[in-house]
Each structure stands twice: as structure tokens, then as C-alpha cells.
XYZ file of C-alpha atoms in Angstrom:
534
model
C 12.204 -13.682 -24.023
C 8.934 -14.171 -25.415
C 7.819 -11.796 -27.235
C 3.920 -11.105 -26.670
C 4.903 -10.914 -23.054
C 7.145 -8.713 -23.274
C 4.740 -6.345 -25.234
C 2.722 -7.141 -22.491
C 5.167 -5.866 -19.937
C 5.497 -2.607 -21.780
C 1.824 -1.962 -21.522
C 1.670 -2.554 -17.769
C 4.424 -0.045 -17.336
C 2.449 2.758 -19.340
C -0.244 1.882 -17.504
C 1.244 2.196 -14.132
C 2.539 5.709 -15.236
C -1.312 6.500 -16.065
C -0.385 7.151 -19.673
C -2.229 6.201 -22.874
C -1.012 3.658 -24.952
C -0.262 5.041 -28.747
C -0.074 2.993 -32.043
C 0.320 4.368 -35.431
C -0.818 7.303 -33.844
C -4.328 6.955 -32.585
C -4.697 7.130 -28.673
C -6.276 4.139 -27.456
C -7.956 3.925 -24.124
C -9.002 -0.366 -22.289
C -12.657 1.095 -22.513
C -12.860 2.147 -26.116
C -14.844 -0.932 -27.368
C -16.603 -2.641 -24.554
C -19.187 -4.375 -26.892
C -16.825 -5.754 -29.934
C -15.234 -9.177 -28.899
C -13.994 -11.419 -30.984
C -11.874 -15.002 -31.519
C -8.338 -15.116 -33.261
C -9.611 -18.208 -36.309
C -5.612 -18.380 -37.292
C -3.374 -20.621 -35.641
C -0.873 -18.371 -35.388
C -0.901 -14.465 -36.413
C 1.650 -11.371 -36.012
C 0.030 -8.170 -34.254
C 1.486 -5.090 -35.707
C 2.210 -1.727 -34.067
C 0.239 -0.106 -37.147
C -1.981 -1.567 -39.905
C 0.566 -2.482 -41.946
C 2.152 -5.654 -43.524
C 5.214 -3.604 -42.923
C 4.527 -2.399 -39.517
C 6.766 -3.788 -37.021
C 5.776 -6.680 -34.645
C 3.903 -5.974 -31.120
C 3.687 -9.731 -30.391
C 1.343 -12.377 -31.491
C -1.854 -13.952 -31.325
C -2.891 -17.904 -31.379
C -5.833 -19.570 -32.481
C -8.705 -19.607 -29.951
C -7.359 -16.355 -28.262
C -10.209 -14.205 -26.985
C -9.595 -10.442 -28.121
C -11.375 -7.062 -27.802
C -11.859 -4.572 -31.405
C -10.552 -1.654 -30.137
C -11.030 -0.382 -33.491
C -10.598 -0.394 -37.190
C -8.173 0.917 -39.700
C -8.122 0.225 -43.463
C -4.099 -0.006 -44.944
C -2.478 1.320 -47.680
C -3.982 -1.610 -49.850
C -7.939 -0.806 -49.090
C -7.894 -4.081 -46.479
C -9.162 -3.222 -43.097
C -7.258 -3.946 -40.195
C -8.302 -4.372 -36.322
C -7.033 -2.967 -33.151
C -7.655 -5.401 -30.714
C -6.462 -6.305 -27.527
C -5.265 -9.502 -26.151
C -4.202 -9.019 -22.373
C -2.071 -5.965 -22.239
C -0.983 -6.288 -25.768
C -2.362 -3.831 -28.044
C -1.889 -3.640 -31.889
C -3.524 -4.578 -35.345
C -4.226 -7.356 -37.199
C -6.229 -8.343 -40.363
C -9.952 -8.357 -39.477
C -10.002 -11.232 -41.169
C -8.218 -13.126 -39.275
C -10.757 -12.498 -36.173
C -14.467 -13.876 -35.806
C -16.367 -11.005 -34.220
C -18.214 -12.464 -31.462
C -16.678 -16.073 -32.271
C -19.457 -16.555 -34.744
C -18.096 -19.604 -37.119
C -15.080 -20.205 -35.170
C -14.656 -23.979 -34.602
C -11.977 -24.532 -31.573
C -9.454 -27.674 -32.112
C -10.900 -30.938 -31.105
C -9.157 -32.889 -29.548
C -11.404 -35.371 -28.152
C -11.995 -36.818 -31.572
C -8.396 -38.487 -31.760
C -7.044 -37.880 -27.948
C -4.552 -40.489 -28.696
C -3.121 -38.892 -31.550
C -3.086 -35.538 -29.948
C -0.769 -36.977 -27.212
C 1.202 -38.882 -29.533
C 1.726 -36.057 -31.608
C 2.618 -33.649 -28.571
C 5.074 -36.516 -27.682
C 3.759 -37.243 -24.313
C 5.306 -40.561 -22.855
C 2.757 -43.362 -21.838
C 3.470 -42.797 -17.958
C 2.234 -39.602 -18.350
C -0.762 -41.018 -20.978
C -2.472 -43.189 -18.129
C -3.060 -39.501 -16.599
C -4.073 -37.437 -19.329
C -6.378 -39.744 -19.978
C -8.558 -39.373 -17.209
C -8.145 -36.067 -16.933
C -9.052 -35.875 -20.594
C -12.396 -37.551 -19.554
C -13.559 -35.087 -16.559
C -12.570 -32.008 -18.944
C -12.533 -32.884 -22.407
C -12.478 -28.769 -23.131
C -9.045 -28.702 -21.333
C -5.285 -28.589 -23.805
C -2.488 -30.392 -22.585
C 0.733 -29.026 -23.939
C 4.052 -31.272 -23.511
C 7.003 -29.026 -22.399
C 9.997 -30.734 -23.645
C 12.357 -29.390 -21.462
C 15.724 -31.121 -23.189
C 17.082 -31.823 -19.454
C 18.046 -34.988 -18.158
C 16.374 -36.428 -15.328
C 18.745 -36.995 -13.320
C 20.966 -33.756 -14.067
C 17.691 -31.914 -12.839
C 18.005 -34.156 -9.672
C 21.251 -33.643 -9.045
C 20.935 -29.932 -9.445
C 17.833 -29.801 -7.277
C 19.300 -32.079 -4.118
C 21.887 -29.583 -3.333
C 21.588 -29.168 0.244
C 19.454 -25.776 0.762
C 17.443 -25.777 -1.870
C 14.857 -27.728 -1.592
C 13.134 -27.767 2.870
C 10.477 -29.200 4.496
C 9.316 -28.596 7.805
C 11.462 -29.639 10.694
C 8.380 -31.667 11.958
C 7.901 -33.375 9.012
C 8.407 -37.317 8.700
C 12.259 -38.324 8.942
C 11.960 -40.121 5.011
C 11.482 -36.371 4.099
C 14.527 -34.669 5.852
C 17.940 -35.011 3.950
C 20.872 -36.779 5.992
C 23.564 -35.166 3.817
C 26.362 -33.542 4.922
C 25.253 -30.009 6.031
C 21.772 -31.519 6.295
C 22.416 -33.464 9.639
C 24.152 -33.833 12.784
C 24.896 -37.730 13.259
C 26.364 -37.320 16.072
C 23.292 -35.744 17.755
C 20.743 -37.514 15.657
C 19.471 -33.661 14.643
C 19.006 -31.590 11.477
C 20.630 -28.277 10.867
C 17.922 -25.705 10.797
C 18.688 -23.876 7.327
C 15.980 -21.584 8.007
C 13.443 -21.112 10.884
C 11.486 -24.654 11.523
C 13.201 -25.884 8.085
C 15.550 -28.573 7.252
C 16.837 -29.769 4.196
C 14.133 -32.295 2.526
C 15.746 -35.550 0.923
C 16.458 -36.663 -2.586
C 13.379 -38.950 -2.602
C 10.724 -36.551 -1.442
C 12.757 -34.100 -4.139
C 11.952 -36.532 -6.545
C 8.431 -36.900 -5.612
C 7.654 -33.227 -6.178
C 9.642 -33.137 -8.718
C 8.338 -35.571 -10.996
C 4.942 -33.796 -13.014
C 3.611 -37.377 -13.390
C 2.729 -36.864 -9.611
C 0.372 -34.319 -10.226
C -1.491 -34.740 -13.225
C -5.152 -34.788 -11.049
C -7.837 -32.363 -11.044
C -6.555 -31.442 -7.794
C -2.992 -30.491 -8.552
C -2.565 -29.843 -12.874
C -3.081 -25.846 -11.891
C 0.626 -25.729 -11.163
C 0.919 -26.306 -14.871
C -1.188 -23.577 -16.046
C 0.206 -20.586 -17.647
C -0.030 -17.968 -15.007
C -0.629 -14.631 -17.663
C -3.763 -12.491 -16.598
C -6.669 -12.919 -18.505
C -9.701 -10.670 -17.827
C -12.233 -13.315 -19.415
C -11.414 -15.953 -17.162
C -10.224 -13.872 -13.810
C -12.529 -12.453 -11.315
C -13.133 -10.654 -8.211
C -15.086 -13.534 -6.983
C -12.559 -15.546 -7.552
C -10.269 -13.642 -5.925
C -12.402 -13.326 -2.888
C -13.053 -17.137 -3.101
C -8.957 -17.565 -2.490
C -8.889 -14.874 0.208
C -11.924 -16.037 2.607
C -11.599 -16.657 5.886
C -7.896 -14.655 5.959
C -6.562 -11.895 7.040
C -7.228 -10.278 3.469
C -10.679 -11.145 3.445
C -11.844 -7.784 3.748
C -10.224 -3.929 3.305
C -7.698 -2.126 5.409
C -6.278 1.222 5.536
C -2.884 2.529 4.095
C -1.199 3.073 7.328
C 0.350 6.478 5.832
C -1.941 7.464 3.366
C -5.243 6.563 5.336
C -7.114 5.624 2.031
C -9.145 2.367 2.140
C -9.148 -0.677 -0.335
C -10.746 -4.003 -0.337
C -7.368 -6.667 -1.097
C -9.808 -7.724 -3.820
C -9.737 -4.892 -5.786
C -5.982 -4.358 -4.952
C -5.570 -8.049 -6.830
C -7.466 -7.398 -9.396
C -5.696 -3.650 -10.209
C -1.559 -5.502 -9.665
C -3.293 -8.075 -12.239
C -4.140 -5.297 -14.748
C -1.051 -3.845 -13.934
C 2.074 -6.783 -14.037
C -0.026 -9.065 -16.423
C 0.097 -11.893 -13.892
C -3.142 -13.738 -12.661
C -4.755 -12.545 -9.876
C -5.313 -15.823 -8.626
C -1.754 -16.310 -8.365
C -1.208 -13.232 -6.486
C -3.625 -13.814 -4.138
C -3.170 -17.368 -3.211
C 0.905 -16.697 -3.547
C 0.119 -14.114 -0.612
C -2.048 -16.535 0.938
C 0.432 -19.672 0.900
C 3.481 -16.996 1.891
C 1.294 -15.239 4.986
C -0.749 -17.878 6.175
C -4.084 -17.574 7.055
C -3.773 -14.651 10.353
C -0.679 -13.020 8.518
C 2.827 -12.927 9.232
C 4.645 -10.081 10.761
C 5.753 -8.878 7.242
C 2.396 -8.587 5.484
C 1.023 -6.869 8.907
C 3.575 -4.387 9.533
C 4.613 -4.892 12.643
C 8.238 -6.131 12.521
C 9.843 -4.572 15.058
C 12.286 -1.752 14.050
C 10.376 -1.723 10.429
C 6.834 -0.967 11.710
C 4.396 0.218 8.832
C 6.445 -1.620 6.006
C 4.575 -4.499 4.302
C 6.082 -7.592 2.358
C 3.441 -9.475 1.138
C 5.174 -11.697 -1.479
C 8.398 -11.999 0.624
C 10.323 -11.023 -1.743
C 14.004 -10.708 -0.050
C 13.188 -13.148 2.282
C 16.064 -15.406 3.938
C 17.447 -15.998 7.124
C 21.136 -14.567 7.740
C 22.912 -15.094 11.314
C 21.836 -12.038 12.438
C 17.970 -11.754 11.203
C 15.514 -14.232 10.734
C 13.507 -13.950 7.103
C 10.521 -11.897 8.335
C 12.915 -9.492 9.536
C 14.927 -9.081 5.516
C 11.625 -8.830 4.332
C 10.700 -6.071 5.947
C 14.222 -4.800 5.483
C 14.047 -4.997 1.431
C 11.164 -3.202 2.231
C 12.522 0.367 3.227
C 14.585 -0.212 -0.174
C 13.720 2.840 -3.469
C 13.022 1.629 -6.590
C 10.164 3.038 -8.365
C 9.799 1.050 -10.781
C 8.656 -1.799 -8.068
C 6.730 0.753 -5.374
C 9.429 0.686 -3.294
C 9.905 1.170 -0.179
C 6.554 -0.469 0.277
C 5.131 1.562 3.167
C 1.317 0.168 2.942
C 0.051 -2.865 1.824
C -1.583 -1.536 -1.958
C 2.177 -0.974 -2.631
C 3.548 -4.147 -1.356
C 0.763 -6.185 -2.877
C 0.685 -3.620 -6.454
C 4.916 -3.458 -6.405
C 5.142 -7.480 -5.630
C 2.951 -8.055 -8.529
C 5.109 -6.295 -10.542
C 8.618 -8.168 -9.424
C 6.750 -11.128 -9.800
C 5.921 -10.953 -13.298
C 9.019 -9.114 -14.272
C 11.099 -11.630 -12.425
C 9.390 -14.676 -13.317
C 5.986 -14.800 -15.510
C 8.049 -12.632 -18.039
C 11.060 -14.767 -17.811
C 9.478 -18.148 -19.037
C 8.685 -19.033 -15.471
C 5.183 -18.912 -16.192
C 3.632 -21.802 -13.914
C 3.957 -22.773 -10.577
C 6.102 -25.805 -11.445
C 8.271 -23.696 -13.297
C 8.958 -21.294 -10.467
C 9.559 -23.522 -8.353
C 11.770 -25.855 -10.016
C 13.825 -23.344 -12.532
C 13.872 -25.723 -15.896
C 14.285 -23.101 -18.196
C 17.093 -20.367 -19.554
C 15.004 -17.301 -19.344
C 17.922 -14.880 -19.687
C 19.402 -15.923 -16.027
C 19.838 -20.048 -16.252
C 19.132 -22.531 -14.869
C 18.042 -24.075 -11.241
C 19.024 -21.127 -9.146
C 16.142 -18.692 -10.298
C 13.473 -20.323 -7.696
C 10.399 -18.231 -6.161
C 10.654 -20.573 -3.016
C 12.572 -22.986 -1.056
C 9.423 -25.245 0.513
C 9.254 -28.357 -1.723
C 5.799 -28.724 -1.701
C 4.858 -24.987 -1.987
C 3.947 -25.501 -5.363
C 1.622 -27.782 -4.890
C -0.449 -26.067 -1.969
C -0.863 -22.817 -4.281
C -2.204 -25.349 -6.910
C -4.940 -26.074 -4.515
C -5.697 -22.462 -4.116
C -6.031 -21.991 -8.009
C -8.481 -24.707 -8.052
C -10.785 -23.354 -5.223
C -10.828 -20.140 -7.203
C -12.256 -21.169 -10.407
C -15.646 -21.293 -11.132
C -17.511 -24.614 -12.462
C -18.185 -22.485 -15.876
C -14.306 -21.431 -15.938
C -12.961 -25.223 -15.377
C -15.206 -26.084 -17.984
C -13.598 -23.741 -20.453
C -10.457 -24.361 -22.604
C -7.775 -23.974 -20.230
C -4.017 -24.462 -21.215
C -1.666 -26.315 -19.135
C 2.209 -26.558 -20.146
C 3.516 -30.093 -18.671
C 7.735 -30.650 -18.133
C 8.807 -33.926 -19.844
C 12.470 -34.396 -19.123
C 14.735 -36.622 -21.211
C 15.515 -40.183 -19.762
C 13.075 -40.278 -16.915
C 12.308 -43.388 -15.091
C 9.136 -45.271 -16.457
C 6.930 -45.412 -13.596
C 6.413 -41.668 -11.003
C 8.901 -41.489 -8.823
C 6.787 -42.468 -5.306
C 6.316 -40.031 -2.115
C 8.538 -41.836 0.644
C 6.841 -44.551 3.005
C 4.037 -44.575 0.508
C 3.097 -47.507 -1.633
C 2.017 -47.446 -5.444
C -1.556 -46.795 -5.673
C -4.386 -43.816 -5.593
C -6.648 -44.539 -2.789
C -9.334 -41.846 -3.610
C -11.293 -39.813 -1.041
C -14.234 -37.677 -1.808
C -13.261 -34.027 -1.031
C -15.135 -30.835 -1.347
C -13.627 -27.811 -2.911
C -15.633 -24.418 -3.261
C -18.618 -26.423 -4.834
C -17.021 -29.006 -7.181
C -16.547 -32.044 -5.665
C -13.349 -34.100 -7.034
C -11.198 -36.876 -5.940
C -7.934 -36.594 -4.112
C -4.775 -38.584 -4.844
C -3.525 -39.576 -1.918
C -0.309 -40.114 -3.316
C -0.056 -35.877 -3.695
C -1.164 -34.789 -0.643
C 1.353 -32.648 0.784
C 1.209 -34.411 3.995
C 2.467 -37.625 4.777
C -1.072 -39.139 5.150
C -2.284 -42.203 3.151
C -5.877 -43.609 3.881
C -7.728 -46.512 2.534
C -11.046 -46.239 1.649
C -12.050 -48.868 4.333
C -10.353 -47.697 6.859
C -12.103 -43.949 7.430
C -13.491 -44.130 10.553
C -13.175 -46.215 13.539
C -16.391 -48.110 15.811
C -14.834 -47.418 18.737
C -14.238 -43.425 19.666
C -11.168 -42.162 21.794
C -12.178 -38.949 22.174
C -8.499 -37.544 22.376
C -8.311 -37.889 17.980
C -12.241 -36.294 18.217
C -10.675 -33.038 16.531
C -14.056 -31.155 15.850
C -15.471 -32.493 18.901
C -18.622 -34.108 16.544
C -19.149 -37.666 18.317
C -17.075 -39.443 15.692
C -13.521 -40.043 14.439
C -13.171 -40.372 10.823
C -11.435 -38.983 7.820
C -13.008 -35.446 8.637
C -10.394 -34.965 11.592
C -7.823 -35.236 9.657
C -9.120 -33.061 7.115
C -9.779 -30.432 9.630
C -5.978 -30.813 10.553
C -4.653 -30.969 6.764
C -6.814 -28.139 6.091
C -5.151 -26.356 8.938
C -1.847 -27.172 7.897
C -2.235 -26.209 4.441
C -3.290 -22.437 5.284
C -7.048 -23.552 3.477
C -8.945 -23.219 6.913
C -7.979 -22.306 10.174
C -9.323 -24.639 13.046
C -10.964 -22.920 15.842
C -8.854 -22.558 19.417
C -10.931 -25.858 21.040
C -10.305 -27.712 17.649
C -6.475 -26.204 17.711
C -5.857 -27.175 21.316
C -7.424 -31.058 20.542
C -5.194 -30.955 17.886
C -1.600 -30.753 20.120
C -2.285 -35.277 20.048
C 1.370 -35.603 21.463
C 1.050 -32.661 23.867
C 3.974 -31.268 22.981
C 2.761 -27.929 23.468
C 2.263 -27.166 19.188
C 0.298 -28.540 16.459
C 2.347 -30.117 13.772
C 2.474 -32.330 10.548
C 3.346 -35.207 12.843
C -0.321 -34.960 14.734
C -1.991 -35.058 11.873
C -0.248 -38.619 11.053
C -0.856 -39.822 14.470
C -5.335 -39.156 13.476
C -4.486 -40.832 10.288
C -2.415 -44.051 12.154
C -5.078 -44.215 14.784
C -8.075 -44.710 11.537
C -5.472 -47.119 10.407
C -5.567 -49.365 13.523
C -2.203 -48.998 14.100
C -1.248 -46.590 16.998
């Protein structure tokens, strides 16, 4: 397990028992040195429980890691040692190893010899044609390769088992898996393996699977390491990923009657698990949908007042659907998690803390990597998966995005990228789609970028000259503006994706097959129509 995050881990739990963290036998408190920053100029140093060569190790820190001076302490030897923090690790290293206030400290440049960084980090050159121009739009960003040592298609084969990888039962046919247990040939149905979800086939598997897929601005965040950092994390950030939801806003503990903003409550299960607080919230967010589900409200029947905003327990059985063994998990005691989770600070605080204990502590520190469970971090391999819904992943990347600031995406973020052993040499293609990026402007809190339509999680695949049509049928008019064009299908997407919810007029417009619901397949039917093809 590695190590600094396990240090890490410790800290959080004396910090949820309110004590004070202790080393060499000075109390420390997080606000004793507000004003004394500084830069870690090594490229790799040990942090010591004491100031001491001796001392044993705390964890680690890497060059370019932003610290607080918590203190000093001069050793046996006359040289003077720092307490610093990094995160939730706390313990002491040389001073001079750390540039107060980053004054002299030079980071790695990379954009002198791109080339050679990739080369050297191994990258193949189907992922190179990526990095690239990625490299280009944020030259202050690090690309780490993630040699996994797995072979493509062993991951494949793992990941196609029937019931581990769904998609909606609306979603295009190429998507849904015909495999035994998958499908009924005989009635020309799929086998619902969970409420509204199928099994999803081995090519839109491999679409999702493949990281070549989504190295755009749009979709790298499922690559970034997922550990808290108070320097780059905010409460308007948070509150960027939680507008216009049900958690945009406070509510009261339903037994406690004390009142808390879900901001703050993200930002205090950040401080506490050592987990992002963008990845809690949009987690929460992709999980509970923009009005909430049953589970994060409270209101499952027989469980009322019991909150399960992560879903953790979550699966349908024959005899309960997977709201109803959320709430159930619930009503469950363990302390060390906030359980039973009878308001939602507890649910969201206690989540927090099974998430990073179950998975940002056990290697499975990116989106990608909980998702798809590539690495051995003390339980395996494959089986250790946050969530069933292929393309999961890839919405909460979205969500990441929206939450960062201009001056944060232009600071030197880390992303860890899979490479597996014998992979095919071109990206493995999202069914019924054709190689090619057809790019369309979109807008995403502020910061425009360009979207791949090759990774968007809907079946939907515009060309530039075909986004809007001269002649109007008012029935694919979504937002009721005058005009069909790409915007009516973004309204949908947006919809769909849990971003924005449309209004009722815009929700009823949106029912194109009047089937009586709004699904992934209407959304197509806007997009065929721009085509010229319905």
C-alpha cells in the first residue's frame, strides 16, 4: 500500500476523533503556521516522524509538492529540520530540502524536449498523437504512463463477463451484450441485471476501456490522482459541481436538526478521508442525479430518515431493488464509517471515508482505476469496481472539469495514464461510429474547449456541417427557440448526463417517440433528424 497515503489515512482518523496529531513529541495543530509555505526542490525525500536521520518514515515527499512549515527543529547534529505538512501527512524533513515560499525552485520542464519526456515515460505513439495536443493547450500539465503489466486482451476478457460492465436498457442495440445471460433470443429481449440495465457488449467495453479514447481536455480528469489537496480544492469549486441540484444549498439533519451547506460538508469529508472534494461531490452528483434519488433523500420506504449518498451497498437482489440495499446498509454500526447513516453529514462524511479507505488508499486513485480495477491493491484484480455503468467514469470526468478554475487547469496537474501490454495500434472505436473527431464548440463553466465526438457518452456523432437544419419541424424544437440545431441535442445530452436538468415544457418536447419517457434513444432521433436522415 503506498505509503504516504497511508500516513495520510492515519491522520484523517485522528482527526475524525478530534485529537491532535503528535510527533517527536510536540503537539501540532493544521493552523499552527498559516503564513510559512514552501516547495519540496528534491525529487524525492523521506518525511520522518521526528527530526532525525534515524527517525522512522511517515511517508514521502516529491519534487514540486506544495507543503506548509509547521515548524522547526534542529537534530542531534546542529541541522535544522522542518515540520511541514503535505495533505494529511505530517512529519520532518531537512529545511533544506524545501524552498520557503518556492523562491528559486525551478519545476521540471517538460516542454523543452516533450518528445523525450514521452519517450522516456514509454508512452506508445497511439497514445503520442494525443499527448501532443494536449501538451499544447496545457503545457504546465505531467503526463505519467501507468504501465500496468496486463495484457490487453486478458483485461478484456476479464471485463466482458456478463454483469459487470451495463448500459442503459434504452441505449443503442451495438451497446447491449447478446451473450448468454445477456439476452433472450427467443424473445429478441435483454435480461434486466439491474433496474433499466442490461449487460453492455464487448465492443462498447472496449471503447471505454481503452485510455486512448479519452486523452481530451474534456475527459483526461478520469486520470487524475484523486488525493485532496487544499491548494488546488475549493468551496467554489465544489459549489460549481453541485449547482442547479438537489445539494445546491443546506438542509437539516433530520435527527439532529443542525444545519449545513453540502459545500462545507464536502469540503470537511475532504479534510477528513483525504479524497478530493470534487470527487465526492460530483461522485454524489453522477450516483443521485440531479433531483436526488430516494437513498440520498431519505425517503425509502421502511428506511425513512437514512441517507446513502455514495450508494455504497447498492445492488439489486430478487427481493429489493438497489435503492432499497442502500438504504438497508444504511441502518448498519460501524463507527469507524458513521454508520448507520441517519442524516445526510454522516452519509456524505462516512461515504467519504469508505471511499478513500476502500479505494483512493488502495491504489484506486483515479476514476479509470475505480472503475476498471487494474491494479493489486491488497484485494486483486477486476472485481474491486466502484460501479457497474460503463461510461460512469467518464460522466464524473466531466464534472471534475466544470469544477476547476481557469487558474487551477493552468497549474501543474498530474494525470496517471494505463498502458497495457500488447494493445491494438489504433483506439479501439465506440460502435456504429467511424474513425475521426468531428469537433463541436462546447461551453463548460467559462472555458470553452472542444468535444470529441468519438467520447461522448451518448451514441451521438455530428458533423460540423450538418448542425442545424433550414427547414424547422417544430416536434425536434427542444427549447422551443425558433431553430433546430446542435443546441437541442445538447439540452437533451445535458439532461441525460445529470449536468442540467431541462425544464417540464423542454422535458415533455423531449418524449420525440412518445413513448411516454425521455431516453438516450430521443436524443439520437434530434441528432438523425440534423443529419438528414430520419
Amino acid at each position: 500500500m503506498n505509503i504516504k497515503k497511508t500516513a495520510a489515512a492515519l491522520m484523517a482518523a485522528a482527526m475524525m476523533l478530534g485529537t491532535t496529531a503528535v510527533t517527536g513529541g510536540n503537539a501540532i495543530t493544521a493552523s499552527a503556521a498559516k503564513n510559512r509555505n514552501g516547495i519540496c526542490t528534491y525529487t524525492y525525500i523521506d518525511v520522518k516522524t521526528d527530526a532525525d536521520a534515524y527517525a522512522s518514515k511517515a511517508g514521502w515527499l516529491d519534487g514540486g509538492d506544495a507543503v506548509s512549515i509547521l515548524g522547526e527543529k534542529y537534530d542531534s547534529n546542529g541541522e535544522l529540520w522542518y515540520k511541514i505538512q503535505y495533505e494529511l501527512l505530517i512529519g520532518y524533513v531537512p529545511a533544506a530540502s524545501i524552498s520557503e515560499n518556492g523562491k528559486g525552485y525551478q519545476p521540471a520542464d517538460y516542454s523543452g524536449d516533450f518528445e523525450s519526456y514521452m519517450e522516456s515515460q514509454g508512452f506508445p505513439e497511439s497514445y503520442r498523437i494525443y499527448l501532443r495536443k494536449l501538451h499544447e493547450q496545457h503545457p504546465s500539465w505531467i503526463f505519467k504512463a501507468q504501465h500496468l503489466d496486463i495484457d490487453w486482451n486478458n483485461a478484456v476478457n476479464a471485463e466482458t463477463v456478463v454483469g459487470r460492465n451495463l448500459v442503459h436498457n434504452g441505449a443503442p442495440e451495438s451497446w447491449k451484450s447478446k451473450a448468454r445471460g445477456a439476452y433472450d433470443a427467443n424473445t429478441g429481449t435483454w435480461y434486466q441485471l439491474d433496474t433499466g440495465w442490461v449487460a453492455a457488449s464487448d465492443e462498447i467495453i472496449k471503447y471505454y476501456l481503452d485510455p486512448r479514447n479519452f486523452l481530451s481536455e474534456n475527459y483526461v480528469f478520469m486520470f487524475e490522482n484523486l488525493s485532496y489537496d487544499p491548494a488546488v480544492h475549493t468551496r467554489d469549486g465544489v459549489e460549481a459541481i453541485l449547482s442547479g441540484t438537489f445539494m445546491d444549498g443546506g438542509y437539516t439533519c433530520p435527527d439532529t436538526w443542525e444545519w449545513f451547506t453540502y459545500a462545507d460538508t464536502f469540503m470537511e469529508a475532504a479534510e477528513i478521508s483525504g479524497v478530493s472534494p470534487y470527487h465526492l461531490a460530483s461522485r454524489c452528483r453522477n450516483e443521485q442525479g440531479v433531483y436526488g434519488a430516494p437513498q440520498s433523500l431519505g425517503t425509502i420506504w421502511g428506511y425513512e430518515n437514512y441517507f446513502n449518498f455514495f450508494d455504497v451497498g447498492a445492488y439489486a437482489t430478487a427481493s429489493l431493488t438497489a435503492g432499497e440495499m442502500a438504504a438497508r446498509y444504511a441502518t448498519n454500526y460501524d463507527p469507524d464509517y458513521l454508520l448507520p447513516w441517519t442524516n445526510q453529514y454522516r452519509s456524505i462524511v462516512g461515504g467519504s471515508i469508505f471511499l478513500g479507505n476502500g479505494y483512493i488508499n488502495r491504489e484506486q486513485d483515479t476514476l479509470y482505476l475505480q472503475k476498471f480495477d487494474m491494479v493489486d491493491g491488497g484485494n486483486g484484480y477486476y472485481a474491486h469496481q466502484y460501479m457497474t455503468c460503463v461510461f460512469g467514469q467518464a460522466n464524473e470526468a466531466v464534472s471534475l472539469l466544470n469544477a476547476y478554475s481557469d487558474d487551477v487547469l493552468a497549474s501543474a496537474m498530474e494525470f496517471k495514464i494505463p498502458v497495457y501490454d500488447n494493445m491494438p495500434e489504433t483506439r479501439c472505436l465506440k460502435p456504429g461510429t467511424v474513425l475521426g473527431e468531428d469537433e463541436i464548440p462546447v461551453k463548460n463553466s467559462g472555458k470553452t474547449v472542444k468535444k470529441d465526438n468519438n467520447n461522448n457518452t451518448n451514441n451521438t456523432n455530428t458533423s460540423n456541417n450538418s448542425n442545424s437544419v433550414s427547414k424547422v419541424d417544430e416536434k425536434y424544437d427542444i427549447n422551443s427557440d425558433g431553430n433546430v440545431n446542435i443546441t437541442d441535442a445538447s439540452v437533451m445530452t445535458a439532461h441525460i448526463l445529470s449536468r442540467k436538468a431541462m425544464n417540464s415544457s423542454s422535458l415533455k418536447k423531449a418524449d420525440i417517440d412518445k413513448n411516454g419517457r425521455f431516453e438516450v434513444t430521443d436524443a439520437i432521433l434530434v441528432i438523425k433528424y440534423l443529419k438528414n436522415i430520419v
